[in-house]
Amino acid sequence: MSTRLLPALVAGTALLVTACSGGGDNPVPDTGDAMPATSATAQSGPKYTKFADFPGQALVTTESGMPIGIQVKAVDAVWTPELAGVSAKAGSHYVAVYVAVTGELADRGVQKAKIKYLQLRSNNTDGKKCDPYSPDDVPQHCFREAYPASDLRTDVADNTWRGREWQADSLLGKTIDKGETAIGVVGFTLADNANLDGLQLCGPTKEATVDTGRFPCVPIPKPESSPS
């Protein structure tokens, strides 16, 4: 081989090695051990907690005339001047109680489920009659009926219930399938200066349909002030 060809061959070999090794301004990345990008950035979807997994006590209550009742848990509470498009009267606010609901029996669903018959029990610290027109003596507790009360929804993800545009409960109620969990909200009117300690959510049973003193009750969370 002519010695004049050796420099050209050496230069060509060096250029080929540089290109294959990824050198220069555009190096080839080594992805042999890299994790897929989607695994590090994947976002979990909305969470829907099952009734049994919500903290707190369960209230078993049955609307008058219904064959099967519902289980109710008070999962959140807000002190607000408006609920479900209804403003509280001057000098008062609503205690909005958000509830998780499922059927009374684990092996079947419940038809026409409603929450508008639930009641709020508060300590009677004023020493006055709860109802000025009632002939009864001054009671230890006062009871208030729910208004407004929403429909029940099964598509409400965790911690999104405060931002929902709730609608009033329909006359037909909501069918809850076996093992299904629904979310709703009930409002109770209290004076602006009311004591919010010791509030409880109550409801009738098959054995006690009218006598509020016999209604089972569960504590509700201390109401937080709604955003202004």
PDB file of C-alpha atoms in Angstrom:
ATOM      1  CA  MET A   1       0.000   0.000   0.000  1.00  0.00           C
ATOM      2  CA  SER A   2       1.283   3.421  -0.803  1.00  0.00           C
ATOM      3  CA  THR A   3       2.392   5.432   2.201  1.00  0.00           C
ATOM      4  CA  ARG A   4       0.494   8.409   0.778  1.00  0.00           C
ATOM      5  CA  LEU A   5      -2.857   6.645   1.543  1.00  0.00           C
ATOM      6  CA  LEU A   6      -2.147   6.011   5.249  1.00  0.00           C
ATOM      7  CA  PRO A   7      -3.042   9.527   6.583  1.00  0.00           C
ATOM      8  CA  ALA A   8      -6.382   9.450   4.766  1.00  0.00           C
ATOM      9  CA  LEU A   9      -7.289   6.021   6.165  1.00  0.00           C
ATOM     10  CA  VAL A  10      -6.405   7.043   9.742  1.00  0.00           C
ATOM     11  CA  ALA A  11      -8.513  10.192   9.512  1.00  0.00           C
ATOM     12  CA  GLY A  12     -11.509   8.298   8.132  1.00  0.00           C
ATOM     13  CA  THR A  13     -11.334   5.665  10.868  1.00  0.00           C
ATOM     14  CA  ALA A  14     -11.244   8.319  13.602  1.00  0.00           C
ATOM     15  CA  LEU A  15     -14.293  10.077  12.155  1.00  0.00           C
ATOM     16  CA  LEU A  16     -16.253   6.814  12.052  1.00  0.00           C
ATOM     17  CA  VAL A  17     -15.446   5.990  15.706  1.00  0.00           C
ATOM     18  CA  THR A  18     -16.525   9.476  16.853  1.00  0.00           C
ATOM     19  CA  ALA A  19     -19.891   9.205  15.067  1.00  0.00           C
ATOM     20  CA  CYS A  20     -20.651   5.761  16.521  1.00  0.00           C
ATOM     21  CA  SER A  21     -19.800   6.786  20.092  1.00  0.00           C
ATOM     22  CA  GLY A  22     -22.341   9.646  20.096  1.00  0.00           C
ATOM     23  CA  GLY A  23     -19.777  12.379  20.497  1.00  0.00           C
ATOM     24  CA  GLY A  24     -20.145  15.870  19.191  1.00  0.00           C
ATOM     25  CA  ASP A  25     -22.962  18.337  19.756  1.00  0.00           C
ATOM     26  CA  ASN A  26     -25.804  15.751  19.618  1.00  0.00           C
ATOM     27  CA  PRO A  27     -24.930  12.868  21.920  1.00  0.00           C
ATOM     28  CA  VAL A  28     -27.172   9.795  21.895  1.00  0.00           C
ATOM     29  CA  PRO A  29     -28.758   9.421  25.383  1.00  0.00           C
ATOM     30  CA  ASP A  30     -28.301   6.196  27.279  1.00  0.00           C
ATOM     31  CA  THR A  31     -31.836   5.045  28.109  1.00  0.00           C
ATOM     32  CA  GLY A  32     -31.043   1.477  29.045  1.00  0.00           C
ATOM     33  CA  ASP A  33     -31.833   2.008  32.764  1.00  0.00           C
ATOM     34  CA  ALA A  34     -34.300   4.896  32.496  1.00  0.00           C
ATOM     35  CA  MET A  35     -37.818   4.515  33.964  1.00  0.00           C
ATOM     36  CA  PRO A  36     -40.772   5.196  31.661  1.00  0.00           C
ATOM     37  CA  ALA A  37     -41.759   8.849  31.940  1.00  0.00           C
ATOM     38  CA  THR A  38     -45.397   7.978  32.502  1.00  0.00           C
ATOM     39  CA  SER A  39     -44.673   5.994  35.672  1.00  0.00           C
ATOM     40  CA  ALA A  40     -43.171   8.995  37.448  1.00  0.00           C
ATOM     41  CA  THR A  41     -45.772  11.522  36.364  1.00  0.00           C
ATOM     42  CA  ALA A  42     -48.931   9.417  36.335  1.00  0.00           C
ATOM     43  CA  GLN A  43     -51.792  11.156  38.134  1.00  0.00           C
ATOM     44  CA  SER A  44     -54.314   9.179  40.159  1.00  0.00           C
ATOM     45  CA  GLY A  45     -57.961   9.759  39.396  1.00  0.00           C
ATOM     46  CA  PRO A  46     -60.640  11.028  41.794  1.00  0.00           C
ATOM     47  CA  LYS A  47     -61.195   8.978  44.937  1.00  0.00           C
ATOM     48  CA  TYR A  48     -64.603   7.697  46.003  1.00  0.00           C
ATOM     49  CA  THR A  49     -64.516   6.452  49.589  1.00  0.00           C
ATOM     50  CA  LYS A  50     -66.838   3.593  50.470  1.00  0.00           C
ATOM     51  CA  PHE A  51     -69.335   4.176  53.268  1.00  0.00           C
ATOM     52  CA  ALA A  52     -67.602   1.796  55.682  1.00  0.00           C
ATOM     53  CA  ASP A  53     -64.285   3.613  55.210  1.00  0.00           C
ATOM     54  CA  PHE A  54     -65.595   7.045  56.201  1.00  0.00           C
ATOM     55  CA  PRO A  55     -64.719   7.830  59.824  1.00  0.00           C
ATOM     56  CA  GLY A  56     -67.402   8.447  62.414  1.00  0.00           C
ATOM     57  CA  GLN A  57     -70.488   6.741  63.751  1.00  0.00           C
ATOM     58  CA  ALA A  58     -73.283   5.524  61.508  1.00  0.00           C
ATOM     59  CA  LEU A  59     -76.898   6.542  62.060  1.00  0.00           C
ATOM     60  CA  VAL A  60     -79.482   3.963  60.991  1.00  0.00           C
ATOM     61  CA  THR A  61     -82.708   5.789  60.176  1.00  0.00           C
ATOM     62  CA  THR A  62     -85.915   5.038  58.305  1.00  0.00           C
ATOM     63  CA  GLU A  63     -88.276   7.500  56.692  1.00  0.00           C
ATOM     64  CA  SER A  64     -91.843   7.056  57.860  1.00  0.00           C
ATOM     65  CA  GLY A  65     -93.687   4.528  55.709  1.00  0.00           C
ATOM     66  CA  MET A  66     -90.570   3.100  54.055  1.00  0.00           C
ATOM     67  CA  PRO A  67     -89.792  -0.636  54.443  1.00  0.00           C
ATOM     68  CA  ILE A  68     -85.983  -0.264  54.449  1.00  0.00           C
ATOM     69  CA  GLY A  69     -83.908   2.510  55.942  1.00  0.00           C
ATOM     70  CA  ILE A  70     -80.494   3.979  55.281  1.00  0.00           C
ATOM     71  CA  GLN A  71     -77.207   4.329  57.117  1.00  0.00           C
ATOM     72  CA  VAL A  72     -75.901   7.892  57.421  1.00  0.00           C
ATOM     73  CA  LYS A  73     -72.524   9.338  58.445  1.00  0.00           C
ATOM     74  CA  ALA A  74     -71.881  13.050  58.961  1.00  0.00           C
ATOM     75  CA  VAL A  75     -68.582  13.555  57.100  1.00  0.00           C
ATOM     76  CA  ASP A  76     -68.296  17.366  56.979  1.00  0.00           C
ATOM     77  CA  ALA A  77     -70.052  20.520  58.216  1.00  0.00           C
ATOM     78  CA  VAL A  78     -69.975  24.171  57.149  1.00  0.00           C
ATOM     79  CA  TRP A  79     -71.433  27.370  58.672  1.00  0.00           C
ATOM     80  CA  THR A  80     -72.799  29.209  55.644  1.00  0.00           C
ATOM     81  CA  PRO A  81     -75.334  31.956  54.717  1.00  0.00           C
ATOM     82  CA  GLU A  82     -76.451  30.079  51.588  1.00  0.00           C
ATOM     83  CA  LEU A  83     -77.025  26.477  50.579  1.00  0.00           C
ATOM     84  CA  ALA A  84     -78.366  24.860  47.405  1.00  0.00           C
ATOM     85  CA  GLY A  85     -79.311  28.280  46.048  1.00  0.00           C
ATOM     86  CA  VAL A  86     -81.340  29.216  49.144  1.00  0.00           C
ATOM     87  CA  SER A  87     -80.244  32.122  51.353  1.00  0.00           C
ATOM     88  CA  ALA A  88     -80.703  31.968  55.107  1.00  0.00           C
ATOM     89  CA  LYS A  89     -82.990  34.549  56.688  1.00  0.00           C
ATOM     90  CA  ALA A  90     -81.509  37.737  58.132  1.00  0.00           C
ATOM     91  CA  GLY A  91     -79.838  37.103  61.473  1.00  0.00           C
ATOM     92  CA  SER A  92     -79.270  33.407  60.783  1.00  0.00           C
ATOM     93  CA  HIS A  93     -76.989  30.940  58.995  1.00  0.00           C
ATOM     94  CA  TYR A  94     -77.201  27.347  57.863  1.00  0.00           C
ATOM     95  CA  VAL A  95     -75.308  24.501  59.420  1.00  0.00           C
ATOM     96  CA  ALA A  96     -74.681  22.525  56.226  1.00  0.00           C
ATOM     97  CA  VAL A  97     -74.027  18.881  57.079  1.00  0.00           C
ATOM     98  CA  TYR A  98     -72.554  16.745  54.285  1.00  0.00           C
ATOM     99  CA  VAL A  99     -73.460  13.093  54.675  1.00  0.00           C
ATOM    100  CA  ALA A 100     -72.435   9.731  53.238  1.00  0.00           C
ATOM    101  CA  VAL A 101     -75.353   7.352  52.757  1.00  0.00           C
ATOM    102  CA  THR A 102     -75.759   3.653  51.998  1.00  0.00           C
ATOM    103  CA  GLY A 103     -78.521   1.089  52.409  1.00  0.00           C
ATOM    104  CA  GLU A 104     -79.500  -0.182  55.839  1.00  0.00           C
ATOM    105  CA  LEU A 105     -78.853  -3.813  54.851  1.00  0.00           C
ATOM    106  CA  ALA A 106     -75.596  -5.036  53.321  1.00  0.00           C
ATOM    107  CA  ASP A 107     -77.247  -7.593  51.030  1.00  0.00           C
ATOM    108  CA  ARG A 108     -79.645  -5.240  49.217  1.00  0.00           C
ATOM    109  CA  GLY A 109     -80.142  -1.719  47.972  1.00  0.00           C
ATOM    110  CA  VAL A 110     -82.796   0.812  48.893  1.00  0.00           C
ATOM    111  CA  GLN A 111     -85.284   2.678  46.721  1.00  0.00           C
ATOM    112  CA  LYS A 112     -86.462   6.273  47.067  1.00  0.00           C
ATOM    113  CA  ALA A 113     -83.737   7.162  49.562  1.00  0.00           C
ATOM    114  CA  LYS A 114     -84.016  10.715  50.934  1.00  0.00           C
ATOM    115  CA  ILE A 115     -82.328  12.752  53.650  1.00  0.00           C
ATOM    116  CA  LYS A 116     -84.756  15.662  54.027  1.00  0.00           C
ATOM    117  CA  TYR A 117     -86.391  14.098  57.108  1.00  0.00           C
ATOM    118  CA  LEU A 118     -83.137  14.223  59.127  1.00  0.00           C
ATOM    119  CA  GLN A 119     -83.004  16.567  62.117  1.00  0.00           C
ATOM    120  CA  LEU A 120     -80.380  18.513  64.033  1.00  0.00           C
ATOM    121  CA  ARG A 121     -80.184  18.288  67.823  1.00  0.00           C
ATOM    122  CA  SER A 122     -78.569  21.155  69.728  1.00  0.00           C
ATOM    123  CA  ASN A 123     -78.113  21.812  73.422  1.00  0.00           C
ATOM    124  CA  ASN A 124     -80.738  24.188  74.812  1.00  0.00           C
ATOM    125  CA  THR A 125     -78.409  26.629  76.549  1.00  0.00           C
ATOM    126  CA  ASP A 126     -80.907  29.529  76.551  1.00  0.00           C
ATOM    127  CA  GLY A 127     -83.262  27.945  79.034  1.00  0.00           C
ATOM    128  CA  LYS A 128     -86.212  28.766  76.784  1.00  0.00           C
ATOM    129  CA  LYS A 129     -88.709  26.761  74.817  1.00  0.00           C
ATOM    130  CA  CYS A 130     -87.382  25.684  71.434  1.00  0.00           C
ATOM    131  CA  ASP A 131     -90.785  26.462  69.982  1.00  0.00           C
ATOM    132  CA  PRO A 132     -92.486  29.427  71.705  1.00  0.00           C
ATOM    133  CA  TYR A 133     -95.872  27.973  70.772  1.00  0.00           C
ATOM    134  CA  SER A 134     -95.179  24.564  72.330  1.00  0.00           C
ATOM    135  CA  PRO A 135     -97.005  23.802  75.597  1.00  0.00           C
ATOM    136  CA  ASP A 136     -94.181  21.525  76.751  1.00  0.00           C
ATOM    137  CA  ASP A 137     -91.694  22.405  79.463  1.00  0.00           C
ATOM    138  CA  VAL A 138     -88.273  23.768  78.560  1.00  0.00           C
ATOM    139  CA  PRO A 139     -86.420  20.783  77.042  1.00  0.00           C
ATOM    140  CA  GLN A 140     -82.764  19.882  77.382  1.00  0.00           C
ATOM    141  CA  HIS A 141     -82.305  19.760  73.604  1.00  0.00           C
ATOM    142  CA  CYS A 142     -83.837  21.511  70.623  1.00  0.00           C
ATOM    143  CA  PHE A 143     -84.545  19.768  67.308  1.00  0.00           C
ATOM    144  CA  ARG A 144     -84.608  21.412  63.886  1.00  0.00           C
ATOM    145  CA  GLU A 145     -85.858  19.991  60.630  1.00  0.00           C
ATOM    146  CA  ALA A 146     -83.671  19.939  57.532  1.00  0.00           C
ATOM    147  CA  TYR A 147     -84.123  22.729  55.003  1.00  0.00           C
ATOM    148  CA  PRO A 148     -82.842  22.856  52.390  1.00  0.00           C
ATOM    149  CA  ALA A 149     -82.007  19.211  51.730  1.00  0.00           C
ATOM    150  CA  SER A 150     -80.258  18.059  48.572  1.00  0.00           C
ATOM    151  CA  ASP A 151     -80.705  15.091  46.322  1.00  0.00           C
ATOM    152  CA  LEU A 152     -78.299  12.166  46.773  1.00  0.00           C
ATOM    153  CA  ARG A 153     -75.425  11.756  44.300  1.00  0.00           C
ATOM    154  CA  THR A 154     -73.153   8.785  43.640  1.00  0.00           C
ATOM    155  CA  ASP A 155     -70.711  10.745  41.442  1.00  0.00           C
ATOM    156  CA  VAL A 156     -69.272  13.075  44.115  1.00  0.00           C
ATOM    157  CA  ALA A 157     -65.561  12.454  44.668  1.00  0.00           C
ATOM    158  CA  ASP A 158     -63.880  12.902  48.045  1.00  0.00           C
ATOM    159  CA  ASN A 159     -63.579  16.469  49.338  1.00  0.00           C
ATOM    160  CA  THR A 160     -65.400  17.967  46.344  1.00  0.00           C
ATOM    161  CA  TRP A 161     -68.843  18.167  47.959  1.00  0.00           C
ATOM    162  CA  ARG A 162     -68.429  21.755  49.175  1.00  0.00           C
ATOM    163  CA  GLY A 163     -67.937  22.961  45.607  1.00  0.00           C
ATOM    164  CA  ARG A 164     -70.909  21.129  44.087  1.00  0.00           C
ATOM    165  CA  GLU A 165     -73.986  22.959  42.842  1.00  0.00           C
ATOM    166  CA  TRP A 166     -76.523  21.030  44.869  1.00  0.00           C
ATOM    167  CA  GLN A 167     -80.154  20.704  43.835  1.00  0.00           C
ATOM    168  CA  ALA A 168     -83.157  20.239  46.095  1.00  0.00           C
ATOM    169  CA  ASP A 169     -84.251  16.680  46.803  1.00  0.00           C
ATOM    170  CA  SER A 170     -86.627  15.267  44.227  1.00  0.00           C
ATOM    171  CA  LEU A 171     -89.938  13.738  45.252  1.00  0.00           C
ATOM    172  CA  LEU A 172     -88.824  10.397  43.818  1.00  0.00           C
ATOM    173  CA  GLY A 173     -85.683  10.116  45.909  1.00  0.00           C
ATOM    174  CA  LYS A 174     -82.600   8.144  44.904  1.00  0.00           C
ATOM    175  CA  THR A 175     -82.179   4.422  44.301  1.00  0.00           C
ATOM    176  CA  ILE A 176     -78.980   3.227  45.987  1.00  0.00           C
ATOM    177  CA  ASP A 177     -77.727  -0.143  44.778  1.00  0.00           C
ATOM    178  CA  LYS A 178     -76.367  -2.833  47.089  1.00  0.00           C
ATOM    179  CA  GLY A 179     -73.094  -1.657  48.600  1.00  0.00           C
ATOM    180  CA  GLU A 180     -73.255   1.728  46.854  1.00  0.00           C
ATOM    181  CA  THR A 181     -72.363   4.997  48.596  1.00  0.00           C
ATOM    182  CA  ALA A 182     -74.100   8.314  47.934  1.00  0.00           C
ATOM    183  CA  ILE A 183     -73.317  11.854  49.114  1.00  0.00           C
ATOM    184  CA  GLY A 184     -75.758  14.631  50.001  1.00  0.00           C
ATOM    185  CA  VAL A 185     -76.150  17.735  52.162  1.00  0.00           C
ATOM    186  CA  VAL A 186     -78.791  18.975  54.609  1.00  0.00           C
ATOM    187  CA  GLY A 187     -79.088  22.475  56.034  1.00  0.00           C
ATOM    188  CA  PHE A 188     -80.351  23.584  59.450  1.00  0.00           C
ATOM    189  CA  THR A 189     -81.113  27.194  60.375  1.00  0.00           C
ATOM    190  CA  LEU A 190     -79.482  28.630  63.479  1.00  0.00           C
ATOM    191  CA  ALA A 191     -79.127  32.180  64.755  1.00  0.00           C
ATOM    192  CA  ASP A 192     -75.906  33.993  63.883  1.00  0.00           C
ATOM    193  CA  ASN A 193     -74.780  33.880  67.524  1.00  0.00           C
ATOM    194  CA  ALA A 194     -75.756  30.242  68.108  1.00  0.00           C
ATOM    195  CA  ASN A 195     -73.518  27.872  70.030  1.00  0.00           C
ATOM    196  CA  LEU A 196     -72.164  25.331  67.536  1.00  0.00           C
ATOM    197  CA  ASP A 197     -70.779  22.927  70.138  1.00  0.00           C
ATOM    198  CA  GLY A 198     -72.318  19.522  70.669  1.00  0.00           C
ATOM    199  CA  LEU A 199     -74.466  19.437  67.504  1.00  0.00           C
ATOM    200  CA  GLN A 200     -75.824  16.041  66.515  1.00  0.00           C
ATOM    201  CA  LEU A 201     -77.565  14.583  63.476  1.00  0.00           C
ATOM    202  CA  CYS A 202     -80.679  12.549  64.245  1.00  0.00           C
ATOM    203  CA  GLY A 203     -83.391  10.621  62.445  1.00  0.00           C
ATOM    204  CA  PRO A 204     -86.518   8.548  63.027  1.00  0.00           C
ATOM    205  CA  THR A 205     -86.681   4.764  63.127  1.00  0.00           C
ATOM    206  CA  LYS A 206     -89.426   2.206  62.565  1.00  0.00           C
ATOM    207  CA  GLU A 207     -89.974   2.154  66.331  1.00  0.00           C
ATOM    208  CA  ALA A 208     -89.748   5.923  66.874  1.00  0.00           C
ATOM    209  CA  THR A 209     -91.309   7.792  63.970  1.00  0.00           C
ATOM    210  CA  VAL A 210     -92.350  11.024  65.718  1.00  0.00           C
ATOM    211  CA  ASP A 211     -90.922  11.222  69.231  1.00  0.00           C
ATOM    212  CA  THR A 212     -87.659  13.155  68.715  1.00  0.00           C
ATOM    213  CA  GLY A 213     -86.524  12.237  72.215  1.00  0.00           C
ATOM    214  CA  ARG A 214     -86.187   8.637  71.031  1.00  0.00           C
ATOM    215  CA  PHE A 215     -84.412   9.389  67.758  1.00  0.00           C
ATOM    216  CA  PRO A 216     -80.891   7.924  67.463  1.00  0.00           C
ATOM    217  CA  CYS A 217     -78.249  10.635  66.971  1.00  0.00           C
ATOM    218  CA  VAL A 218     -74.591  10.880  65.966  1.00  0.00           C
ATOM    219  CA  PRO A 219     -72.155  13.792  66.434  1.00  0.00           C
ATOM    220  CA  ILE A 220     -71.355  16.039  63.496  1.00  0.00           C
ATOM    221  CA  PRO A 221     -67.967  17.692  62.879  1.00  0.00           C
ATOM    222  CA  LYS A 222     -67.570  21.226  64.261  1.00  0.00           C
ATOM    223  CA  PRO A 223     -68.862  23.456  61.426  1.00  0.00           C
ATOM    224  CA  GLU A 224     -66.213  25.473  59.605  1.00  0.00           C
ATOM    225  CA  SER A 225     -66.935  28.922  58.187  1.00  0.00           C
ATOM    226  CA  SER A 226     -67.583  28.840  54.453  1.00  0.00           C
ATOM    227  CA  PRO A 227     -65.290  30.939  52.196  1.00  0.00           C
ATOM    228  CA  SER A 228     -66.576  34.517  51.791  1.00  0.00           C
TER     229      SER A 228
END
